[in-house]
PDB file of N, CA and C in Angstrom:
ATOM      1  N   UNK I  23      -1.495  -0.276  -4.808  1.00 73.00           N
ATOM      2  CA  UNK I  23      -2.129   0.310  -3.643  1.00 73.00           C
ATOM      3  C   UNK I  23      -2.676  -0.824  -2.773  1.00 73.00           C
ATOM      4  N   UNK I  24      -1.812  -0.757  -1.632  1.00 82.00           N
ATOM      5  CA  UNK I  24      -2.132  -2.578  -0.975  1.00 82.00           C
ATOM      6  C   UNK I  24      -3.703  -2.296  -0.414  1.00 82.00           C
ATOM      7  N   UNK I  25      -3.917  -0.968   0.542  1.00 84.00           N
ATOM      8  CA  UNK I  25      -5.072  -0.980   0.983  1.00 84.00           C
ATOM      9  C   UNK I  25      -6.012  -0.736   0.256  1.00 84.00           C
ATOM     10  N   UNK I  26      -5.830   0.097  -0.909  1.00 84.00           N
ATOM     11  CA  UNK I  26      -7.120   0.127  -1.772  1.00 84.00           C
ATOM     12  C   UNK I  26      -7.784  -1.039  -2.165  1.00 84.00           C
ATOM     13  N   UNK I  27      -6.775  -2.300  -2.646  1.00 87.00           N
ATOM     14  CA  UNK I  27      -6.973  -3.522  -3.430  1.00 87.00           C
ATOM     15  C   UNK I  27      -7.451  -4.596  -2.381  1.00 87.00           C
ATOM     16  N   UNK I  28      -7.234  -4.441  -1.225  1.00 88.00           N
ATOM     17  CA  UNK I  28      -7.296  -5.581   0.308  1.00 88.00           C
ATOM     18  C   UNK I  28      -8.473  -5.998   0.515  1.00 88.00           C
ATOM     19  N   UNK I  29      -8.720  -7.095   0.103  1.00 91.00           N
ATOM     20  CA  UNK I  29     -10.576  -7.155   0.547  1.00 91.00           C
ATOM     21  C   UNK I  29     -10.570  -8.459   1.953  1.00 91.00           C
ATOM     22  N   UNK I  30     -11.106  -8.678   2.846  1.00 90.00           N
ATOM     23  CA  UNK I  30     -10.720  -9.398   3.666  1.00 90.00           C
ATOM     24  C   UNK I  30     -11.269 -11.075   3.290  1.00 90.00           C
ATOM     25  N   UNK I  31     -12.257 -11.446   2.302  1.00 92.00           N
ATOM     26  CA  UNK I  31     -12.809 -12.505   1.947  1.00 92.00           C
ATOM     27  C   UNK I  31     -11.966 -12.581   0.212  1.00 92.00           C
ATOM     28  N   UNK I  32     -10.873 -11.934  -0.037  1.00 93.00           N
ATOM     29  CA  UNK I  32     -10.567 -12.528  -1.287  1.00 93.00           C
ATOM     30  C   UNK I  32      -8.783 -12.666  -1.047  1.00 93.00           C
ATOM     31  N   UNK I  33      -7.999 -13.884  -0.447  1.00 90.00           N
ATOM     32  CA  UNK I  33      -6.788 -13.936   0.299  1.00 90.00           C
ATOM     33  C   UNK I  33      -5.796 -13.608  -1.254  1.00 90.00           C
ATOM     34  N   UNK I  34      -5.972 -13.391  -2.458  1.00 91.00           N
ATOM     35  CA  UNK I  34      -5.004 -13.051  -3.410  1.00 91.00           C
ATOM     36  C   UNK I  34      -4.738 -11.848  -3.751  1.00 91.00           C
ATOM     37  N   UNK I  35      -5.610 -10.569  -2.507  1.00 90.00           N
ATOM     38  CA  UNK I  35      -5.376  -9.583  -2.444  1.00 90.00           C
ATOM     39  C   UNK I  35      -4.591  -9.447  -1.243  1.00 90.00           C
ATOM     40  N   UNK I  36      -4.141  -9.972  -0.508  1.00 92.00           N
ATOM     41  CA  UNK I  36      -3.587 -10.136   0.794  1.00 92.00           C
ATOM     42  C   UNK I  36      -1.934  -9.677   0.602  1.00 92.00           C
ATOM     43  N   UNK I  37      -1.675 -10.089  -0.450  1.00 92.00           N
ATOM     44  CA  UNK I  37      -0.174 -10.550  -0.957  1.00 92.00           C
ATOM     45  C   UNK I  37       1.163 -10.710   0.016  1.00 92.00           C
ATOM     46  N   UNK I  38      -0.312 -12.319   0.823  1.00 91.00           N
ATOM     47  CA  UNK I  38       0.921 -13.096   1.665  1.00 91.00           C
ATOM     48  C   UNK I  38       0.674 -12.445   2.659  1.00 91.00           C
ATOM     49  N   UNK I  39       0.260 -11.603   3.407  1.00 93.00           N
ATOM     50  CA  UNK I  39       0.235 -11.067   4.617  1.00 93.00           C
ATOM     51  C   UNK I  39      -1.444 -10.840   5.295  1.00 93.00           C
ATOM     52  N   UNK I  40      -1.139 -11.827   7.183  1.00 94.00           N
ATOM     53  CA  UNK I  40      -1.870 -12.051   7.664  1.00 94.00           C
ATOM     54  C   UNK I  40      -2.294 -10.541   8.351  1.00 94.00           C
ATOM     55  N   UNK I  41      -3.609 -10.392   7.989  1.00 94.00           N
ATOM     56  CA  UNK I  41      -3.530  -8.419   8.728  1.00 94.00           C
ATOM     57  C   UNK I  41      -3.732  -9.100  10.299  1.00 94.00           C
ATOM     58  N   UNK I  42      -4.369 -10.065  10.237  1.00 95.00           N
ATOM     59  CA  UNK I  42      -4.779 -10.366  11.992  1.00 95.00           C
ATOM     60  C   UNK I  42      -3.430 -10.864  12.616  1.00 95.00           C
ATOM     61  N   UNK I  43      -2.399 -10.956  12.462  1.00 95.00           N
ATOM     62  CA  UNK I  43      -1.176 -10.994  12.987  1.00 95.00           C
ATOM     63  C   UNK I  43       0.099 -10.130  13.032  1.00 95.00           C
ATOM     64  N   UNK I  44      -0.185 -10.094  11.631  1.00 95.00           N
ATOM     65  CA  UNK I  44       0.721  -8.723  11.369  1.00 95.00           C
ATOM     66  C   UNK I  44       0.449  -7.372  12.002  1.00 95.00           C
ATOM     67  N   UNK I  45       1.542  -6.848  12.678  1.00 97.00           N
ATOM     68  CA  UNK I  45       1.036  -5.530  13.547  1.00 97.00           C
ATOM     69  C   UNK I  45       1.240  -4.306  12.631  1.00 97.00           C
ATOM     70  N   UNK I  46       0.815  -3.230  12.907  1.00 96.00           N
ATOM     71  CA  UNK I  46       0.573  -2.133  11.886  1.00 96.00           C
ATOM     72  C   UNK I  46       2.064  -2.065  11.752  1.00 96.00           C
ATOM     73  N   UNK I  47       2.599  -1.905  12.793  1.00 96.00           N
ATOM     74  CA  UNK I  47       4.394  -1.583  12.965  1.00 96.00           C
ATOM     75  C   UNK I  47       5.028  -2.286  11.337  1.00 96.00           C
ATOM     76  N   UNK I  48       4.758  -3.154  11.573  1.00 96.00           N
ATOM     77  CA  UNK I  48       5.128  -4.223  10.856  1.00 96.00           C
ATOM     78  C   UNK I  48       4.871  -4.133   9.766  1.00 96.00           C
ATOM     79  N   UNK I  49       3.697  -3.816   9.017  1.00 94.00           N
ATOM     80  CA  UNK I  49       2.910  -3.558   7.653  1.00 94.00           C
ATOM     81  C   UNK I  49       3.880  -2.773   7.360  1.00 94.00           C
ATOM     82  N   UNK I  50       4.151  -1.546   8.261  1.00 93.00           N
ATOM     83  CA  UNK I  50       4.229  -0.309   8.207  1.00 93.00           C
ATOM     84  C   UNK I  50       6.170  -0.383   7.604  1.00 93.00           C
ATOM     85  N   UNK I  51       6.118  -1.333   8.033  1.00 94.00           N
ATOM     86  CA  UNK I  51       8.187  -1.971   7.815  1.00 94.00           C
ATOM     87  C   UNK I  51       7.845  -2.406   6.904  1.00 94.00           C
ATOM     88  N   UNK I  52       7.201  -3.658   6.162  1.00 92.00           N
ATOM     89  CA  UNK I  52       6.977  -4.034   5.221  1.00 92.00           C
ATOM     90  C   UNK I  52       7.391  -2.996   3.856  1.00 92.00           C
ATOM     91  N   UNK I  53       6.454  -2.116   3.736  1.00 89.00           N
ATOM     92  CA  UNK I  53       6.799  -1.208   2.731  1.00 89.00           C
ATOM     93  C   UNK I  53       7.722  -0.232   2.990  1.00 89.00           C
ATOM     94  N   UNK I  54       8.437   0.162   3.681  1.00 92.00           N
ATOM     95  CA  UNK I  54       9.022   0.654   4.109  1.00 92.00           C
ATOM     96  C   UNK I  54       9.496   2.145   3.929  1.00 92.00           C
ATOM     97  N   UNK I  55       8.160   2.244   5.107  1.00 89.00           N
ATOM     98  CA  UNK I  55       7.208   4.057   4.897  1.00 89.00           C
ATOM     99  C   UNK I  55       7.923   4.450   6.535  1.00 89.00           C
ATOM    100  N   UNK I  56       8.387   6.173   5.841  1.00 90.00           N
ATOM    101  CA  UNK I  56       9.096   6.789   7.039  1.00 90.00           C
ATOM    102  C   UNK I  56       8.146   7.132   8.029  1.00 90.00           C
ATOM    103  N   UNK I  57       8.320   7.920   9.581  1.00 90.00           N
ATOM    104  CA  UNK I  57       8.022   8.503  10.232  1.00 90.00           C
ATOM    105  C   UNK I  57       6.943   9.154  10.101  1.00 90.00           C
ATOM    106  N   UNK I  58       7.286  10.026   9.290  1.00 89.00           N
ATOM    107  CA  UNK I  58       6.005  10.907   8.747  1.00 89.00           C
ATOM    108  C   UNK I  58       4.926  10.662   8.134  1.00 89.00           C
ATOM    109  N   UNK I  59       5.220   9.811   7.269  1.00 89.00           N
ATOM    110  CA  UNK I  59       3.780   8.603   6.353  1.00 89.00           C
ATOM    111  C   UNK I  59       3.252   8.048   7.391  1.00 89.00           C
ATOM    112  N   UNK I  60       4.001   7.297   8.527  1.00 92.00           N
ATOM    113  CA  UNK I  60       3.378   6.596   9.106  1.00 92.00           C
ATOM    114  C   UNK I  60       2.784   7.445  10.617  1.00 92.00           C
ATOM    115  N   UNK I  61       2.867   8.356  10.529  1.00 91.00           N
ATOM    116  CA  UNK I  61       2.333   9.772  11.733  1.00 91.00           C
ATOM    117  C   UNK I  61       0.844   9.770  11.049  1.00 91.00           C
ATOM    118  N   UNK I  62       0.811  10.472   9.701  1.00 88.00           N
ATOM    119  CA  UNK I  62       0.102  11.272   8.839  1.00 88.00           C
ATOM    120  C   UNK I  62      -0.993   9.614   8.265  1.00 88.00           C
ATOM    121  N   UNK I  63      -0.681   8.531   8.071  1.00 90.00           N
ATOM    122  CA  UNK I  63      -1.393   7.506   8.251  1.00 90.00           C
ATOM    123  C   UNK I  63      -2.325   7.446   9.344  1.00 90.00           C
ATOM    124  N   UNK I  64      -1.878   6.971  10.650  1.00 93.00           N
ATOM    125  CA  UNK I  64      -1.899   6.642  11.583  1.00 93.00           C
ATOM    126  C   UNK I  64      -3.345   7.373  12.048  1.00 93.00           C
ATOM    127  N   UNK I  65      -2.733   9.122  12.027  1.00 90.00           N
ATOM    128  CA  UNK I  65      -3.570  10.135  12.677  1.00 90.00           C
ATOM    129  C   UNK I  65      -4.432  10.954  12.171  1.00 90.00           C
ATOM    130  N   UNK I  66      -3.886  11.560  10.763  1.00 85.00           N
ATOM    131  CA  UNK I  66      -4.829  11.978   9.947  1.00 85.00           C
ATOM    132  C   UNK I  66      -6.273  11.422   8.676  1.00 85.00           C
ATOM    133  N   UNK I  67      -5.687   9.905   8.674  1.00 87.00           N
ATOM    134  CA  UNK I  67      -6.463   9.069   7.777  1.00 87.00           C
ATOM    135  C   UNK I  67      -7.012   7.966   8.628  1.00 87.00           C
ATOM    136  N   UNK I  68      -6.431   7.174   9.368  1.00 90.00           N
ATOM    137  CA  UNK I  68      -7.362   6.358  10.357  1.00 90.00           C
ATOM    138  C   UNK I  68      -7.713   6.702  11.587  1.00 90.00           C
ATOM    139  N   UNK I  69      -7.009   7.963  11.991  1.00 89.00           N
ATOM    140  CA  UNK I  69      -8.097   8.903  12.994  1.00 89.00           C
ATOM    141  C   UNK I  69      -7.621   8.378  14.551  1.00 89.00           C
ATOM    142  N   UNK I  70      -6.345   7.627  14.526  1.00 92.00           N
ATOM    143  CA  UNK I  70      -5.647   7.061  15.817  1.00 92.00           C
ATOM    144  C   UNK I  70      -4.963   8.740  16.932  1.00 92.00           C
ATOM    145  N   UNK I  71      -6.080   8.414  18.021  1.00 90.00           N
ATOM    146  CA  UNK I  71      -5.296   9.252  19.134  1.00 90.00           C
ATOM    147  C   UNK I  71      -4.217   8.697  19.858  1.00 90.00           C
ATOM    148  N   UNK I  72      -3.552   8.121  19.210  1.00 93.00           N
ATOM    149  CA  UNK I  72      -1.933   7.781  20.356  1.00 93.00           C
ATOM    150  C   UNK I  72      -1.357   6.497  19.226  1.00 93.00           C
ATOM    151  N   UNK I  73      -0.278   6.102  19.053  1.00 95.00           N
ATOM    152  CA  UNK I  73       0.631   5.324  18.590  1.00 95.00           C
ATOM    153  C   UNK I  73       0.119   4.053  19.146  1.00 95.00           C
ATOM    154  N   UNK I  74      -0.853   3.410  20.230  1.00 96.00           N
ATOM    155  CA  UNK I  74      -0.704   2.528  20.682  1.00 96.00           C
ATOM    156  C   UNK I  74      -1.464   1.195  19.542  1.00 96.00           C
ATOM    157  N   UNK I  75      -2.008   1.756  18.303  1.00 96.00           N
ATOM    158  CA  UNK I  75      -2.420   1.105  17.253  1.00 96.00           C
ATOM    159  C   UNK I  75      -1.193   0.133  16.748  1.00 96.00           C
ATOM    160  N   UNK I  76      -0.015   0.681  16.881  1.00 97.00           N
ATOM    161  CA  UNK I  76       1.296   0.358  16.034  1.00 97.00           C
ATOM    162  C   UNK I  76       1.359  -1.329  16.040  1.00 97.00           C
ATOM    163  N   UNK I  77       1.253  -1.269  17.868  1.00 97.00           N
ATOM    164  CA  UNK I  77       1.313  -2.540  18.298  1.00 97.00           C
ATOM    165  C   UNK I  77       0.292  -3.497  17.981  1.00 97.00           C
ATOM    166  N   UNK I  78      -0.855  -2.934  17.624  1.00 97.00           N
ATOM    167  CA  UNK I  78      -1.987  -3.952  17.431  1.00 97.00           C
ATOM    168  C   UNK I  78      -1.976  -4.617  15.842  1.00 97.00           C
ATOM    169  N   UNK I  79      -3.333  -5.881  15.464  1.00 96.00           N
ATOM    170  CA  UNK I  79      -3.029  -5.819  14.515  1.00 96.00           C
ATOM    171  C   UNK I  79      -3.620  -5.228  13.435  1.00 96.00           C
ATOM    172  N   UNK I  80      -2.614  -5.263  12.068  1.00 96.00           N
ATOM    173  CA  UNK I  80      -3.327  -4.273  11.146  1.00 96.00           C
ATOM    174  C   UNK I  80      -4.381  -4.065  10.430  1.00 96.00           C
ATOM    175  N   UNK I  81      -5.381  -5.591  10.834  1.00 95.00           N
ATOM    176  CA  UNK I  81      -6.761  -5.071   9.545  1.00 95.00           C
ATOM    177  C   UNK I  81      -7.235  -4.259  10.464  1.00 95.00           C
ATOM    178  N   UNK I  82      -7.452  -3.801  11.715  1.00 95.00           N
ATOM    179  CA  UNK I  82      -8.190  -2.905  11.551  1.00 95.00           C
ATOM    180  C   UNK I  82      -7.732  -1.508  10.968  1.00 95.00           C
ATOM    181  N   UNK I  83      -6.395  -1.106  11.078  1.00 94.00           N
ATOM    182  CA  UNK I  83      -5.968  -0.061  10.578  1.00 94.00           C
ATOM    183  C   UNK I  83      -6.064   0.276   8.563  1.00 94.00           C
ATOM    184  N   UNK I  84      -6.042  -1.103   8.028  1.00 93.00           N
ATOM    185  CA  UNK I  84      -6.476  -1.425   6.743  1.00 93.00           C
ATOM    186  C   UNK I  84      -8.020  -0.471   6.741  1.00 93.00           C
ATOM    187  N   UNK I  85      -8.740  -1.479   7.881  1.00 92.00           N
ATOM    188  CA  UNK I  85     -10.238  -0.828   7.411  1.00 92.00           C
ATOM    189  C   UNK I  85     -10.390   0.448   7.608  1.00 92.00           C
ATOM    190  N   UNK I  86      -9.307   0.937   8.702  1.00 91.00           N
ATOM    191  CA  UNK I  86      -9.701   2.737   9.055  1.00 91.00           C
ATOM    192  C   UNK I  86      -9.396   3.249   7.789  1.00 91.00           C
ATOM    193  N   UNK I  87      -8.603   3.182   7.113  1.00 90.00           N
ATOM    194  CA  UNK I  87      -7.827   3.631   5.534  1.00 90.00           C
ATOM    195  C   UNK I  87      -9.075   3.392   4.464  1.00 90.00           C
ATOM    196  N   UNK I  88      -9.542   2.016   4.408  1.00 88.00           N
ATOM    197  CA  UNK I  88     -10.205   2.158   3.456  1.00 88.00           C
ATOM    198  C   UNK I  88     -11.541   2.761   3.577  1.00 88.00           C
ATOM    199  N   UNK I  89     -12.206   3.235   5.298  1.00 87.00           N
ATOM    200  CA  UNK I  89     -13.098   3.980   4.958  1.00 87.00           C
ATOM    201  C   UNK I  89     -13.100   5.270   4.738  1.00 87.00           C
ATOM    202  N   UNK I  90     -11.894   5.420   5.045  1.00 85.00           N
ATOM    203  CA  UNK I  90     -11.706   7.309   5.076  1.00 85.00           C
ATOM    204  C   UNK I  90     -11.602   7.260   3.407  1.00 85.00           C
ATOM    205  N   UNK I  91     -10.604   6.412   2.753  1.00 82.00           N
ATOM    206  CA  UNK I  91     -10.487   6.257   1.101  1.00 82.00           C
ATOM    207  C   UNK I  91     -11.380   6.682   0.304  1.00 82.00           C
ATOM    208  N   UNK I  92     -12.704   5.356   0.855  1.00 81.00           N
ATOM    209  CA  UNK I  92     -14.327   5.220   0.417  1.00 81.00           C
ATOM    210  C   UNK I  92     -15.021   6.475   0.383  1.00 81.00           C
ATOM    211  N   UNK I  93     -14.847   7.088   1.775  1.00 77.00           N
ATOM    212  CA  UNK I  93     -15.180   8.642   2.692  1.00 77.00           C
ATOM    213  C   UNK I  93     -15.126   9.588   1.564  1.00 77.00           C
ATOM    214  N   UNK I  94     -14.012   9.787   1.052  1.00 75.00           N
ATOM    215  CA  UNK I  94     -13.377  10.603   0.417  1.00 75.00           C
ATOM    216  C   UNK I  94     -13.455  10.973  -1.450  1.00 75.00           C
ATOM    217  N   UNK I  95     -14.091   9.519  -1.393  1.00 75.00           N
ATOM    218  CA  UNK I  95     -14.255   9.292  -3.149  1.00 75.00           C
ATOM    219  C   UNK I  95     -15.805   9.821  -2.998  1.00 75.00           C
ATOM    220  N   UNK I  96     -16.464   9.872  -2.170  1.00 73.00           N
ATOM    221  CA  UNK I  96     -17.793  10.119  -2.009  1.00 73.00           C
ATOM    222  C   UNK I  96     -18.284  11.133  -1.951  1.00 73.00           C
ATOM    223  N   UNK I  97     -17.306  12.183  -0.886  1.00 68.00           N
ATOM    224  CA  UNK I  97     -18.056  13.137  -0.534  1.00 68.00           C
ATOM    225  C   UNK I  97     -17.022  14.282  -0.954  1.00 68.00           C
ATOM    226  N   UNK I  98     -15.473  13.895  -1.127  1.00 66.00           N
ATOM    227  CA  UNK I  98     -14.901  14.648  -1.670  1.00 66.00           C
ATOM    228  C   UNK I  98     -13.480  15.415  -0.417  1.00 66.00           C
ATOM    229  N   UNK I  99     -13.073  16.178  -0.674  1.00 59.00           N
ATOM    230  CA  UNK I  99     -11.771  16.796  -0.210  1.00 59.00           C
ATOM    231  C   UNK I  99     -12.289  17.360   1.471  1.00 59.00           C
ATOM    232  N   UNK I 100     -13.530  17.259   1.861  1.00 57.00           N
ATOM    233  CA  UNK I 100     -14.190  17.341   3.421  1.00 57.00           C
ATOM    234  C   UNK I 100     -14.490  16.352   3.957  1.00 57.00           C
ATOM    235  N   UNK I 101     -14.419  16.496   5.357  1.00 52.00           N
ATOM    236  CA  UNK I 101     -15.143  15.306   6.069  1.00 52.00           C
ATOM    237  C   UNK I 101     -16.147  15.336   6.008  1.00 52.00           C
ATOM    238  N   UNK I 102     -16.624  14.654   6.239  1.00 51.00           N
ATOM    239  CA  UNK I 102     -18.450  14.060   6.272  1.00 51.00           C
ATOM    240  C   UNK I 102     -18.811  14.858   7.912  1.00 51.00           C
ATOM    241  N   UNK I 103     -19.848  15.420   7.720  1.00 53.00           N
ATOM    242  CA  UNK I 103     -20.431  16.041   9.130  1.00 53.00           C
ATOM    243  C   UNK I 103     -20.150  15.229   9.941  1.00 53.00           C
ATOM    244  N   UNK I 104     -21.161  13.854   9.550  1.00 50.00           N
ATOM    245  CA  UNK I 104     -21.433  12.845  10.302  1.00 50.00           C
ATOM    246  C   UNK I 104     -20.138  12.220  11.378  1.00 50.00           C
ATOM    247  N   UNK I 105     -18.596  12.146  10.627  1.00 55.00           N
ATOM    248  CA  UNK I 105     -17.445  11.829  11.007  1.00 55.00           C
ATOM    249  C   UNK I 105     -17.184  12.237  12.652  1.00 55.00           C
ATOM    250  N   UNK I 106     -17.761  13.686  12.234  1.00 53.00           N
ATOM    251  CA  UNK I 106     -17.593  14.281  13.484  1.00 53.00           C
ATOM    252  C   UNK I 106     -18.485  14.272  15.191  1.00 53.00           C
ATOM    253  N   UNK I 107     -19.369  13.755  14.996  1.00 55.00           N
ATOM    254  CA  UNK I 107     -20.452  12.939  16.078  1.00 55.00           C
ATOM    255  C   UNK I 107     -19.752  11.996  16.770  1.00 55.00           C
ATOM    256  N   UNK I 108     -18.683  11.465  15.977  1.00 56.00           N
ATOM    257  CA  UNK I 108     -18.165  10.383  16.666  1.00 56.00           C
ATOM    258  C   UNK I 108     -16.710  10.616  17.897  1.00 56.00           C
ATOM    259  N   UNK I 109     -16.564  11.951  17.416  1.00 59.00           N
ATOM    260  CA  UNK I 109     -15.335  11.994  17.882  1.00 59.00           C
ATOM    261  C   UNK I 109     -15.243  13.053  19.159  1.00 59.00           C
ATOM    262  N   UNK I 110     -14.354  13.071  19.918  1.00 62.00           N
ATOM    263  CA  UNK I 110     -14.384  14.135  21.845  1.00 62.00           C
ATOM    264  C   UNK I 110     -14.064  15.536  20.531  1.00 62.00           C
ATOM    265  N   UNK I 111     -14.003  16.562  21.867  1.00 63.00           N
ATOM    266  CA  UNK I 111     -13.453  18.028  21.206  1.00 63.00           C
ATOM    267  C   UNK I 111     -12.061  17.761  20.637  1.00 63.00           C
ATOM    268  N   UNK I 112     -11.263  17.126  21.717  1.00 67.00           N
ATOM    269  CA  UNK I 112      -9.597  16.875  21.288  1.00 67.00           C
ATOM    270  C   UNK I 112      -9.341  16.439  20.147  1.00 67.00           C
ATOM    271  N   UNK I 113     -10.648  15.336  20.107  1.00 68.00           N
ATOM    272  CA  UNK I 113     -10.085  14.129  18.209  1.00 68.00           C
ATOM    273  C   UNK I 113     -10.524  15.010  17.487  1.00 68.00           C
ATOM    274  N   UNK I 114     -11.392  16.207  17.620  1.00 65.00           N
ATOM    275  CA  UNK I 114     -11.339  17.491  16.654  1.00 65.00           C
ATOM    276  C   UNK I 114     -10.735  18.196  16.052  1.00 65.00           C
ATOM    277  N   UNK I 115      -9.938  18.800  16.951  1.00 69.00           N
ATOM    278  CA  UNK I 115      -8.979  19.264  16.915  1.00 69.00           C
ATOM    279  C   UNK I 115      -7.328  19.002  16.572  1.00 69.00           C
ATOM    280  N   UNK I 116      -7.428  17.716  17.156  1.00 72.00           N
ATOM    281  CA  UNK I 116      -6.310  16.972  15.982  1.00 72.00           C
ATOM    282  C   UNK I 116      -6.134  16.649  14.603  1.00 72.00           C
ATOM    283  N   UNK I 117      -7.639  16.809  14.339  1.00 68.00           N
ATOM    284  CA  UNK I 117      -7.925  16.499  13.081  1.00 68.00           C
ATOM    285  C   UNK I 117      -8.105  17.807  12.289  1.00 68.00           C
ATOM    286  N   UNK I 118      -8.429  19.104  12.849  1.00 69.00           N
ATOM    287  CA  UNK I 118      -8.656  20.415  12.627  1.00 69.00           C
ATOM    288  C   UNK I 118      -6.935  20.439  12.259  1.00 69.00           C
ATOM    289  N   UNK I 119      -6.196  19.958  13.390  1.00 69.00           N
ATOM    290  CA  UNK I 119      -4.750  20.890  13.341  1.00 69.00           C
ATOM    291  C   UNK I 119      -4.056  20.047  11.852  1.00 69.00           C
ATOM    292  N   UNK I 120      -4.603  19.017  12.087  1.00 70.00           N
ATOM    293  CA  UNK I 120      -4.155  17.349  10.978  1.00 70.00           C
ATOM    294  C   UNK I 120      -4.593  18.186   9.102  1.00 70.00           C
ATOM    295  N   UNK I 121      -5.388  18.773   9.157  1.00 67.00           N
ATOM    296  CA  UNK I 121      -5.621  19.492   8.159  1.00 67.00           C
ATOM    297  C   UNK I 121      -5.159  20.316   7.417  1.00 67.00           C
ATOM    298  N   UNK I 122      -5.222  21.252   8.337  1.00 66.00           N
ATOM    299  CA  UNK I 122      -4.351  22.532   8.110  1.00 66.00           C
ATOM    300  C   UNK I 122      -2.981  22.981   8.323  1.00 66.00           C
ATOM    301  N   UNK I 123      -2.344  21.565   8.361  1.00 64.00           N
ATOM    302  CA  UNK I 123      -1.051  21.410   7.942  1.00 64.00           C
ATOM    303  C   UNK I 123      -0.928  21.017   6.468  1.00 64.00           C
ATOM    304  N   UNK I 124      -1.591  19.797   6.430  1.00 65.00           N
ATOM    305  CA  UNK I 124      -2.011  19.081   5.133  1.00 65.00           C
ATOM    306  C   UNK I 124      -1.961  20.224   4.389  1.00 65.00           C
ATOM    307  N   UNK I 125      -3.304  21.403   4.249  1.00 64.00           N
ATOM    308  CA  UNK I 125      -3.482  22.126   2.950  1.00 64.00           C
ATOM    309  C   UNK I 125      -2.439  23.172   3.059  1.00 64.00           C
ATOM    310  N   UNK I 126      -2.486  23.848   3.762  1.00 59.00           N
ATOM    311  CA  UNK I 126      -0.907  24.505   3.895  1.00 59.00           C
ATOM    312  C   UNK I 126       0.115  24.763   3.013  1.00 59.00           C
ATOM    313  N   UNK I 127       0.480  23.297   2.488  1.00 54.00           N
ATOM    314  CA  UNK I 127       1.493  23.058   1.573  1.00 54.00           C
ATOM    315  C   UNK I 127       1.440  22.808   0.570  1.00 54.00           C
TER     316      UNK I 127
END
């Protein structure tokens, strides 16, 4: 689990890859995760309103992962109230619709 294990001050968790250069796109080729992993990444776990993350680079998308991860070991199979303060009606609702696809199935 690359992002679980990734710490940014210990480089032998890195394995070889610069997140501040490497673009998510790229991570995202690296392992070589389809469309949908990388939709359902992107939008439902690091909380990205538009693809334009792809291009940037990936620790921050590392850190969106590992706090939702952290998020999640904590408080469990819900978001945290708090999550939601941060976000417009729309990132709500993406995340409302991001859900209830998820459990659905």
């Amino acid at each position: 689990m690359y992002v679980q294990d990734y710490e940014v001050d210990k480089p032998t968790t890195h394995k070889g890859y610069d997140l501040n250069k490497l673009t998510a796109k790229e991570l995202f080729d690296k392992f070589g995760l389809e469309k949908g992993t990388i939709d359902f990444i992107g939008h439902a776990l690091a909380l990205y309103d538009s693809d334009f993350y792809l291009s940037q680079p990936a620790l921050e998308l590392v850190d969106r992962c590992k706090l939702y991860g952290e998020s999640l070991a904590r408080y469990g199979l819900s978001i945290p109230e708090v999550v939601f303060c941060f976000l417009s009606s729309e990132q709500i609702r993406q995340v409302a619709v991001s859900l209830s696809v998820i459990w659905s199935r």
